[in-house]
Short mmCIF file of C-alpha atoms and ligand atoms in Angstrom, two decimals:
data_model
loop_
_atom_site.label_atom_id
_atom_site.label_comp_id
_atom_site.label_asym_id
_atom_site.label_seq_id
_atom_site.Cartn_x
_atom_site.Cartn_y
_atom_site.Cartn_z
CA UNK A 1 162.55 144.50 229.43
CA UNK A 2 162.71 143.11 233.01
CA UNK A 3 162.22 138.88 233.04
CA UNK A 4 160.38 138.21 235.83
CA UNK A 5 161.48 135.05 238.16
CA UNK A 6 159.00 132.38 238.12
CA UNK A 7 158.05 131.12 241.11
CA UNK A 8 155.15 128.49 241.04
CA UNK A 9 152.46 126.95 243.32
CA UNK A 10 150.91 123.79 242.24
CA UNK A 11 147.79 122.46 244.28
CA UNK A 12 147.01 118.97 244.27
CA UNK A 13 150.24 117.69 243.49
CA UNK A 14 150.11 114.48 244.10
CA UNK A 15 147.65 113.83 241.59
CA UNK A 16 147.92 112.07 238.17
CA UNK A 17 148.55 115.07 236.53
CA UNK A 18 150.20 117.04 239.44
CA UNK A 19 153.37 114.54 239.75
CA UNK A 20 154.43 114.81 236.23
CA UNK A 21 153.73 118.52 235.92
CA UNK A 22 155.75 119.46 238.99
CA UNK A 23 158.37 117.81 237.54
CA UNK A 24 158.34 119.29 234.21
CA UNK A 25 157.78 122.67 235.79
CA UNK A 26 161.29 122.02 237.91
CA UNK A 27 162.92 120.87 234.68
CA UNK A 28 162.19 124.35 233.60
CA UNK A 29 162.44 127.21 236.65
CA UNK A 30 164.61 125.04 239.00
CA UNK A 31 163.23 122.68 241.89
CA UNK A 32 163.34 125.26 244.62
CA UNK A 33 161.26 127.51 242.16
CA UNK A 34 158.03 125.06 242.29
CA UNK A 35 156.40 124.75 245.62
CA UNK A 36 154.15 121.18 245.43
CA UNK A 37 151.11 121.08 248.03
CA UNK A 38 149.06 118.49 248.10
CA UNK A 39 145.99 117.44 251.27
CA UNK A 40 148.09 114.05 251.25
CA UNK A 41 151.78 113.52 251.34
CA UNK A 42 154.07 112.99 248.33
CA UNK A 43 154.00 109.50 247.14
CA UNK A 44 157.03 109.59 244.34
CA UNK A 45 160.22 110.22 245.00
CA UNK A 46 160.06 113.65 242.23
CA UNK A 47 157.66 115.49 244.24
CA UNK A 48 160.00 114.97 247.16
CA UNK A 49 163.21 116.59 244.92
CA UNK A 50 161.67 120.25 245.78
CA UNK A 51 159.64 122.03 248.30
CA UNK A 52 156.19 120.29 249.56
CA UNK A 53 153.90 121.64 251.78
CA UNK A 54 150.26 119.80 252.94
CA UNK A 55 147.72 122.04 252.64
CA UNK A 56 143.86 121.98 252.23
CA UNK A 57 142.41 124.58 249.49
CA UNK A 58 139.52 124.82 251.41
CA UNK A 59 141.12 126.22 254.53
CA UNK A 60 141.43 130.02 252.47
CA UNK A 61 143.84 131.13 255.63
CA UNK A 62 146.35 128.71 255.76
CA UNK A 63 146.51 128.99 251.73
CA UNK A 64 146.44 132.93 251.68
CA UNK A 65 149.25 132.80 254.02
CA UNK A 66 151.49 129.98 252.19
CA UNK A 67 150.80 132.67 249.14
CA UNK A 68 152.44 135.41 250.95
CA UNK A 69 155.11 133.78 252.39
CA UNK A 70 156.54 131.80 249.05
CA UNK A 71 155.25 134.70 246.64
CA UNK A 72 154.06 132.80 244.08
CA UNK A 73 154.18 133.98 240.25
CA UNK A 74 151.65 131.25 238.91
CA UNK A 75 149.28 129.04 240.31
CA UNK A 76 148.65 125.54 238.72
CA UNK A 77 145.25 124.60 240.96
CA UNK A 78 144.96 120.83 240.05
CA UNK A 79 143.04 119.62 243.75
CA UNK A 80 139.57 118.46 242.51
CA UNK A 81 137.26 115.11 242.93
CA UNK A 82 137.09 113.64 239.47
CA UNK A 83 134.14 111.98 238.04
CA UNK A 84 133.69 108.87 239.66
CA UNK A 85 134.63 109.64 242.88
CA UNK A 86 132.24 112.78 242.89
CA UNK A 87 129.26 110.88 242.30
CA UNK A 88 129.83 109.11 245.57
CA UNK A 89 130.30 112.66 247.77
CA UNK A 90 128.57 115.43 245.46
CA UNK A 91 128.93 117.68 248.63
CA UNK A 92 132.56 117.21 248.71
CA UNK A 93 133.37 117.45 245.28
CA UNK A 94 131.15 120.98 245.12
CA UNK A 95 133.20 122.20 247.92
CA UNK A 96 136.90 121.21 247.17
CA UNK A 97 135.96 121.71 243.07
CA UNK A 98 134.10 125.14 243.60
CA UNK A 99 134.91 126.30 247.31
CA UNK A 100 138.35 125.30 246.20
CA UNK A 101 138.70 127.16 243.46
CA UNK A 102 137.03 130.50 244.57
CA UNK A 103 139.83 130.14 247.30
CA UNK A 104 142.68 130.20 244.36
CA UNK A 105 141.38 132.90 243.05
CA UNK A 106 140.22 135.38 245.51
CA UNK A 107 143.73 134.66 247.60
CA UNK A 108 145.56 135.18 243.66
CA UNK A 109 143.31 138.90 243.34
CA UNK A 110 144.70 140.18 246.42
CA UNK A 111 147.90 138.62 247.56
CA UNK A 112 150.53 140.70 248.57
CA UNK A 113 152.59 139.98 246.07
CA UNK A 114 151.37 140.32 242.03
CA UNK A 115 150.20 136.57 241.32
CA UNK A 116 150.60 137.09 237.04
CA UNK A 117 148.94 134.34 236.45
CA UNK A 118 146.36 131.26 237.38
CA UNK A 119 145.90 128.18 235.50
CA UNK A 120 142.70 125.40 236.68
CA UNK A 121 141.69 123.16 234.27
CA UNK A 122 138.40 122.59 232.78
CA UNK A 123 137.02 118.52 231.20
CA UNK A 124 135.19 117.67 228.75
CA UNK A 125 133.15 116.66 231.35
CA UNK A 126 131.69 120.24 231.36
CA UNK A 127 129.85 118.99 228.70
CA UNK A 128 126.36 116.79 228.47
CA UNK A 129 123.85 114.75 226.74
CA UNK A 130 122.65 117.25 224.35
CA UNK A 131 125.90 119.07 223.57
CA UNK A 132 127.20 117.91 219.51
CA UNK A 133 129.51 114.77 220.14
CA UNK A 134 131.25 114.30 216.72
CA UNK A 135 133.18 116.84 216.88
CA UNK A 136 132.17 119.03 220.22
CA UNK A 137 133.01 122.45 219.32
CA UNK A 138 134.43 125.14 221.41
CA UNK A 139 131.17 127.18 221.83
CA UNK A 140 128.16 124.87 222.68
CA UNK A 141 125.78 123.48 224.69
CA UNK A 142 127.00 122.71 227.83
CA UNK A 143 124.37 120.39 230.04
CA UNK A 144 126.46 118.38 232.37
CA UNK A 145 124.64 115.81 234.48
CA UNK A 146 127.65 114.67 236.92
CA UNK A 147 127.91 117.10 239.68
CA UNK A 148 131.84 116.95 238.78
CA UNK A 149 130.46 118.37 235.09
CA UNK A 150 128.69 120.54 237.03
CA UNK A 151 131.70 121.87 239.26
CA UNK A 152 133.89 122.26 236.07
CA UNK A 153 131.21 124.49 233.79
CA UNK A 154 130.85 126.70 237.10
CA UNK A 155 134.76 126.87 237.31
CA UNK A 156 135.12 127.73 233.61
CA UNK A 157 132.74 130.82 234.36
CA UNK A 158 134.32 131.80 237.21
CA UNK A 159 137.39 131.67 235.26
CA UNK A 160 136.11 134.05 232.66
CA UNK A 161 134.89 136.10 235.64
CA UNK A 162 137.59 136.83 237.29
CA UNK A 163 139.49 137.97 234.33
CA UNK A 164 137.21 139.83 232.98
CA UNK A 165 136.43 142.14 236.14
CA UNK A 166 139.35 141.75 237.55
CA UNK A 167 142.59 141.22 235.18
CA UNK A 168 143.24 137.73 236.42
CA UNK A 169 145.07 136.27 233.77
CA UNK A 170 143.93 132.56 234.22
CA UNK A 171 144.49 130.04 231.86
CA UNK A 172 142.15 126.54 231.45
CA UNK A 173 141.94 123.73 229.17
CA UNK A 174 138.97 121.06 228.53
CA UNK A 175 141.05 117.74 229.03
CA UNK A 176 139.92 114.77 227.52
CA UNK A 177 140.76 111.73 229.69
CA UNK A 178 144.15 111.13 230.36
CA UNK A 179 146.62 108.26 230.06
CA UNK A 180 149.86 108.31 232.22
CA UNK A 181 151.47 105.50 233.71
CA UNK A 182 154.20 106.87 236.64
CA UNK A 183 150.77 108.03 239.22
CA UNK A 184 147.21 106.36 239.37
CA UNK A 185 144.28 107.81 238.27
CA UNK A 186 142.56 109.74 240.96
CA UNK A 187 138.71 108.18 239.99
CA UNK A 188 137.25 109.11 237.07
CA UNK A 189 135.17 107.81 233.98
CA UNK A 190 138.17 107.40 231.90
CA UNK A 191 140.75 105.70 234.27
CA UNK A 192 139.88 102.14 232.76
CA UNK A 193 142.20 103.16 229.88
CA UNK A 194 145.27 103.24 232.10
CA UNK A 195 143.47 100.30 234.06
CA UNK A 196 143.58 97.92 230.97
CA UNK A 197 147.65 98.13 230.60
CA UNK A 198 148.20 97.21 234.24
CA UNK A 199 145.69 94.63 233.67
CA UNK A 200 147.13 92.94 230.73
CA UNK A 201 150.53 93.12 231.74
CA UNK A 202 150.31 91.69 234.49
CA UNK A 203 146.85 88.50 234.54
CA UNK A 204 146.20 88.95 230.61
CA UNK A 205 142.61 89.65 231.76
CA UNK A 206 140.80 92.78 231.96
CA UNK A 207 137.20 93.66 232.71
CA UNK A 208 136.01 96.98 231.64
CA UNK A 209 133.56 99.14 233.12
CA UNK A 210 132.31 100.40 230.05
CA UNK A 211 130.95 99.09 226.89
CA UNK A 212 132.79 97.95 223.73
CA UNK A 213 131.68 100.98 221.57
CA UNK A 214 131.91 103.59 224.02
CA UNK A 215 133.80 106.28 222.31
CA UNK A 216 135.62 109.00 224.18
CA UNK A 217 138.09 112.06 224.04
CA UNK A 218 141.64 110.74 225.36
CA UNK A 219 145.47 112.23 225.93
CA UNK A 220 148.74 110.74 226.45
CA UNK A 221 150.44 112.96 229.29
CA UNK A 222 153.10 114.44 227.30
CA UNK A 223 151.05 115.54 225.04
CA UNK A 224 148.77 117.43 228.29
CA UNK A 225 151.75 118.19 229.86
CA UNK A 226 153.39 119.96 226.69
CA UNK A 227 150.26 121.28 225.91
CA UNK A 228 149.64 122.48 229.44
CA UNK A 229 153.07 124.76 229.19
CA UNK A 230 152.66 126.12 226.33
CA UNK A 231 148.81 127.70 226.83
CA UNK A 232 150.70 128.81 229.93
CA UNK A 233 153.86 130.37 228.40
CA UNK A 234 151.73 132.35 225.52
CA UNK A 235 151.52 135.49 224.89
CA UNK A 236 148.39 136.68 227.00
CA UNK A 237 147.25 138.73 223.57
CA UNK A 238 146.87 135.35 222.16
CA UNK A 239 144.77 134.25 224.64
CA UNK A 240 140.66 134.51 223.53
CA UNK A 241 139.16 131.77 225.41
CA UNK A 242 139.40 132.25 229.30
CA UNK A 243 137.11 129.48 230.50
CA UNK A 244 138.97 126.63 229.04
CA UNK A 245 140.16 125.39 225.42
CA UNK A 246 139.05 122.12 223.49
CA UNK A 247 142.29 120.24 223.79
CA UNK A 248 141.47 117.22 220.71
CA UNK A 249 144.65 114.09 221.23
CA UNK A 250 142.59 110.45 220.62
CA UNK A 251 139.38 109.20 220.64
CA UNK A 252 139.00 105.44 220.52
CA UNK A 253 136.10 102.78 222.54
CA UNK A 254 137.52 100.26 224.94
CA UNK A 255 137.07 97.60 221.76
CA UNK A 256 139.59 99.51 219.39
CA UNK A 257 142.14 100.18 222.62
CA UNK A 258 142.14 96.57 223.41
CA UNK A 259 142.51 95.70 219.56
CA UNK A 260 145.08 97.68 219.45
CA UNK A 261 147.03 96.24 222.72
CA UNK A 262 146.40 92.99 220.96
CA UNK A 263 148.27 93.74 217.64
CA UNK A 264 151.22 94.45 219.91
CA UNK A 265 151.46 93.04 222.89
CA UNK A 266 149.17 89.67 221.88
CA UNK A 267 145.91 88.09 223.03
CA UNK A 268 144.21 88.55 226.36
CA UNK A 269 141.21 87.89 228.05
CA UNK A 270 138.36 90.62 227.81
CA UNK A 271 134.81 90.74 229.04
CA UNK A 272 132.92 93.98 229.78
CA UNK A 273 130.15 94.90 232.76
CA UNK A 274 129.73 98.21 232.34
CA UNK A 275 128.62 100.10 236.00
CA UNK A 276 127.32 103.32 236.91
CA UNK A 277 130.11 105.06 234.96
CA UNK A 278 129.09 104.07 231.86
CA UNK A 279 126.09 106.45 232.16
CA UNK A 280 128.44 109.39 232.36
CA UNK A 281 130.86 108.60 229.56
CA UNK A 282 127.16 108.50 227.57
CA UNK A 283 127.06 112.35 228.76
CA UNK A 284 130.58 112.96 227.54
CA UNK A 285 131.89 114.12 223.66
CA UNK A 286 133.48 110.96 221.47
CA UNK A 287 135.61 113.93 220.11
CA UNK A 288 136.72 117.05 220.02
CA UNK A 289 137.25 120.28 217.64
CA UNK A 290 140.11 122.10 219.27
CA UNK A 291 140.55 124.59 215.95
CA UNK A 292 140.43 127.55 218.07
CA UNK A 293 143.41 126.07 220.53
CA UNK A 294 145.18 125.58 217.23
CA UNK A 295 144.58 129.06 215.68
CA UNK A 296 144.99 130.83 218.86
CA UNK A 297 148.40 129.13 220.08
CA UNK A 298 149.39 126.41 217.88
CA UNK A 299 148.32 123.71 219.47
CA UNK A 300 148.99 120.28 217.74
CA UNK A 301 148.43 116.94 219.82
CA UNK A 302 151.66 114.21 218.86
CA UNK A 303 150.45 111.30 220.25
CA UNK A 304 147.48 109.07 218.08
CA UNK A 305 146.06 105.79 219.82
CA UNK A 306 148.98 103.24 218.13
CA UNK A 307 152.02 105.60 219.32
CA UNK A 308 150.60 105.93 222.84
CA UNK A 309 150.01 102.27 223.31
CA UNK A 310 153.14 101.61 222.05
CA UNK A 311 154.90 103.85 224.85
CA UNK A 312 152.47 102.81 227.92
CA UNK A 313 153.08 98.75 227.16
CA UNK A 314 157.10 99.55 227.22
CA UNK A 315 156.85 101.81 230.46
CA UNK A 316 153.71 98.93 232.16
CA UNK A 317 155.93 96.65 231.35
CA UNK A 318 159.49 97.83 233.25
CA UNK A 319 157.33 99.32 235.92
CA UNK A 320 155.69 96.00 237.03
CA UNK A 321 158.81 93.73 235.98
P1 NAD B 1 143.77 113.38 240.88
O1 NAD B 1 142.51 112.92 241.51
O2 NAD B 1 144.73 112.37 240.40
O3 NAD B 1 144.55 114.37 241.85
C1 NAD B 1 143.88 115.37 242.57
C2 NAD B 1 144.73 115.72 243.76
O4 NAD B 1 144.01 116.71 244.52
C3 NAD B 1 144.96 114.52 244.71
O5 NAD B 1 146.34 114.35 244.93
C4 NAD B 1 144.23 114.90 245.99
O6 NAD B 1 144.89 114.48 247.17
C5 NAD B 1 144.20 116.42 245.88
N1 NAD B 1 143.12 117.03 246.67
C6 NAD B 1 141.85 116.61 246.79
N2 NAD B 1 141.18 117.40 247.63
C7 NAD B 1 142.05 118.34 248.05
C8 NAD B 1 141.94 119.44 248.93
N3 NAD B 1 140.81 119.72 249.58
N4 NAD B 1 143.03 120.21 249.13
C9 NAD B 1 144.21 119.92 248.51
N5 NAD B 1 144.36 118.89 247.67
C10 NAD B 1 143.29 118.11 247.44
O7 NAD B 1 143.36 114.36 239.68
P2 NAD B 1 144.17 114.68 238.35
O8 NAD B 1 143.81 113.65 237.38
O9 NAD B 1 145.58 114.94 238.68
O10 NAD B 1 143.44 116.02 237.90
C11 NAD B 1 144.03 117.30 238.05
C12 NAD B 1 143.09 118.31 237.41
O11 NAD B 1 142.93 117.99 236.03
C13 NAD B 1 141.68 118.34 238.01
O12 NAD B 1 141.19 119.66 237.97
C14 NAD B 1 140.88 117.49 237.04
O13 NAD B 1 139.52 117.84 237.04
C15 NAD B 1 141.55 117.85 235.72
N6 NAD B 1 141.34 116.82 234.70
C16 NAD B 1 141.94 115.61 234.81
C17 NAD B 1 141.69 114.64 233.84
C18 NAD B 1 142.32 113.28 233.90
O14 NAD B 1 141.99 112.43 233.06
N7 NAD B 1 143.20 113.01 234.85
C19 NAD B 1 140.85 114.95 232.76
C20 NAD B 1 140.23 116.18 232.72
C21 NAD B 1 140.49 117.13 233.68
C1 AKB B 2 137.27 111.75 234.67
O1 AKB B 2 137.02 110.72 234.03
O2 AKB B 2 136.60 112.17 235.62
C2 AKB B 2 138.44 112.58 234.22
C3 AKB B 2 137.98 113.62 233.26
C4 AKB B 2 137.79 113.27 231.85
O3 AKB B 2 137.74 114.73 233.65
N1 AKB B 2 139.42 111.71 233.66
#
């Protein structure tokens, strides 16, 4: 059998999740293998080890013809407005979230060079006020009321779509919120849990947006990022759900994280004044069943709410001296 060279686009690089998978995706094919693009330039110093281009996924030229030229095997399309920050420009976030997307994939259906496969992920913001919250299953009721819930759900069927009618073999998964510490947040509902160790660490004082009980789906990066690979190195027989997996790590409320940060870092200040994004985490799961994710490709999370507080308060800590 013939083993094909990976070569890999990633959009929106520069992103939370973007920095730390380009650089586990260079640990693996080699840094001149993974071509980073981003709308902004590259902020770390990892990004900068490889090739970076800027580029805008909503101008489909200039994109079709970085495809041709660097041949790309894969496609990791992470450029997207997150929650928050879609709210506040529903017209963007349609475009760069849908417009975006469609791009990806019409460019990866007819490049001139086989793109194998296409990974965009999915949140369990594609799911709403009516869908089962305790554990959210795989197939349900999906009713988002953020456009950005909106823009995922239409991505997860176009997903489907495209490999159904046309062989695209693209790959998603329903993140829950997640917790990194070497890039920001890019404005969601969920960013007050990386917030609240920057926070601590550095005035003992923390005000979160949302409520004490507010329960929600979360994942420590490795866990995405290991995740992430492996959906994407699986064999594509294995492979039943094409608009995005359940992907289950931690579910805590802003109370139990900052109990938690107490028991081992020690006392802090807290108050709460929940805004406008507490009305979305309402709309959102408190946890999820990710049983097919586990059947179909083994998926196991590693990290619970102790061990990834644990790791974030050492790494906080040297970060910001
Ligand atoms: P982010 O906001 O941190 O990064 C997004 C990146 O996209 C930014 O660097 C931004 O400059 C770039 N971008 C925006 N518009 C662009 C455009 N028109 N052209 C090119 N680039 C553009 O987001 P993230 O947290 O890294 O999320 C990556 C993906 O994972 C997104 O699809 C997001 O919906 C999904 N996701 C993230 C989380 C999370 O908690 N971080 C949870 C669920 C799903
Ligand atoms: C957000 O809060 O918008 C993201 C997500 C869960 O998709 N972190």
């Amino acid at each position: 059998m013939q083993i094909r060279k990976e070569k890999i686009l990633v959009t929106g690089a520069c992103g939370q999740l973007g920095t730390e998978l380009v650089e586990e995706l260079r640990k693996i094919y080699g840094e001149v293998q993974v071509l980073a693009t981003d709308l902004i330039d590259p902020r770390s110093e990892s990004l900068k080890s490889g090739p970076f281009e800027k580029i805008n996924v909503l101008d489909k030229n200039g994109l079709g013809q970085l495809v041709n030229r660097f041949q790309p095997t894969q496609i990791y399309h992470l450029a997207a407005i997150l929650s928050a920050a879609a709210e506040k420009n529903p017209t963007l976030a349609w475009d760069v979230n849908i417009a975006g997307f469609m791009n990806v994939l019409d460019i990866s259906k007819t490049a001139s060079e086989k793109v194998f496969k296409v990974y965009s992920p999915s949140s369990i913001a594609a799911f709403g006020p009516h869908t089962p919250k305790n554990p959210t299953p795989q197939h349900t009721i999906t009713d988002p009321t953020t456009v950005y819930g909106i823009t995922k759900l239409v991505g997860e069927r176009l997903a489907d779509y495209y490999f159904i009618n046309y062989g695209l073999d693209v790959r998603s998964i329903r993140y829950p919120g997640l917790i990194s510490y070497k890039t920001p947040p890019g404005g969601g509902t969920t960013d007050y849990a990386v917030d609240i160790f920057y926070k601590v660490v550095q005035d003992k004082s923390f005000t979160s947006f949302l409520g004490p009980d507010t329960a929600l789906p979360m994942m420590y990066m490795p866990d995405a990022l290991r995740g992430t690979l492996e959906l994407m190195e699986a064999e594509a027989s294995r492979i039943t759900i094409r608009s995005a997996y359940n992907l289950n790590g931690m579910s805590f409320t802003p109370q139990q994280l900052a109990d938690e940060i107490r028991s081992q870092f020690g006392d802090f200040e807290l108050k709460y004044a929940p805004d406008f994004r507490q009305q979305i985490a309402d709309s959102w799961p408190n946890d999820l069943d990710d049983s097919v994710a586990r059947k179909d490709w083994g998926w196991k999370h590693q990290f619970g709410l102790k061990e990834m507080v644990a790791d974030m308060l050492k790494n906080v800590g040297i970060l910001v001296g």
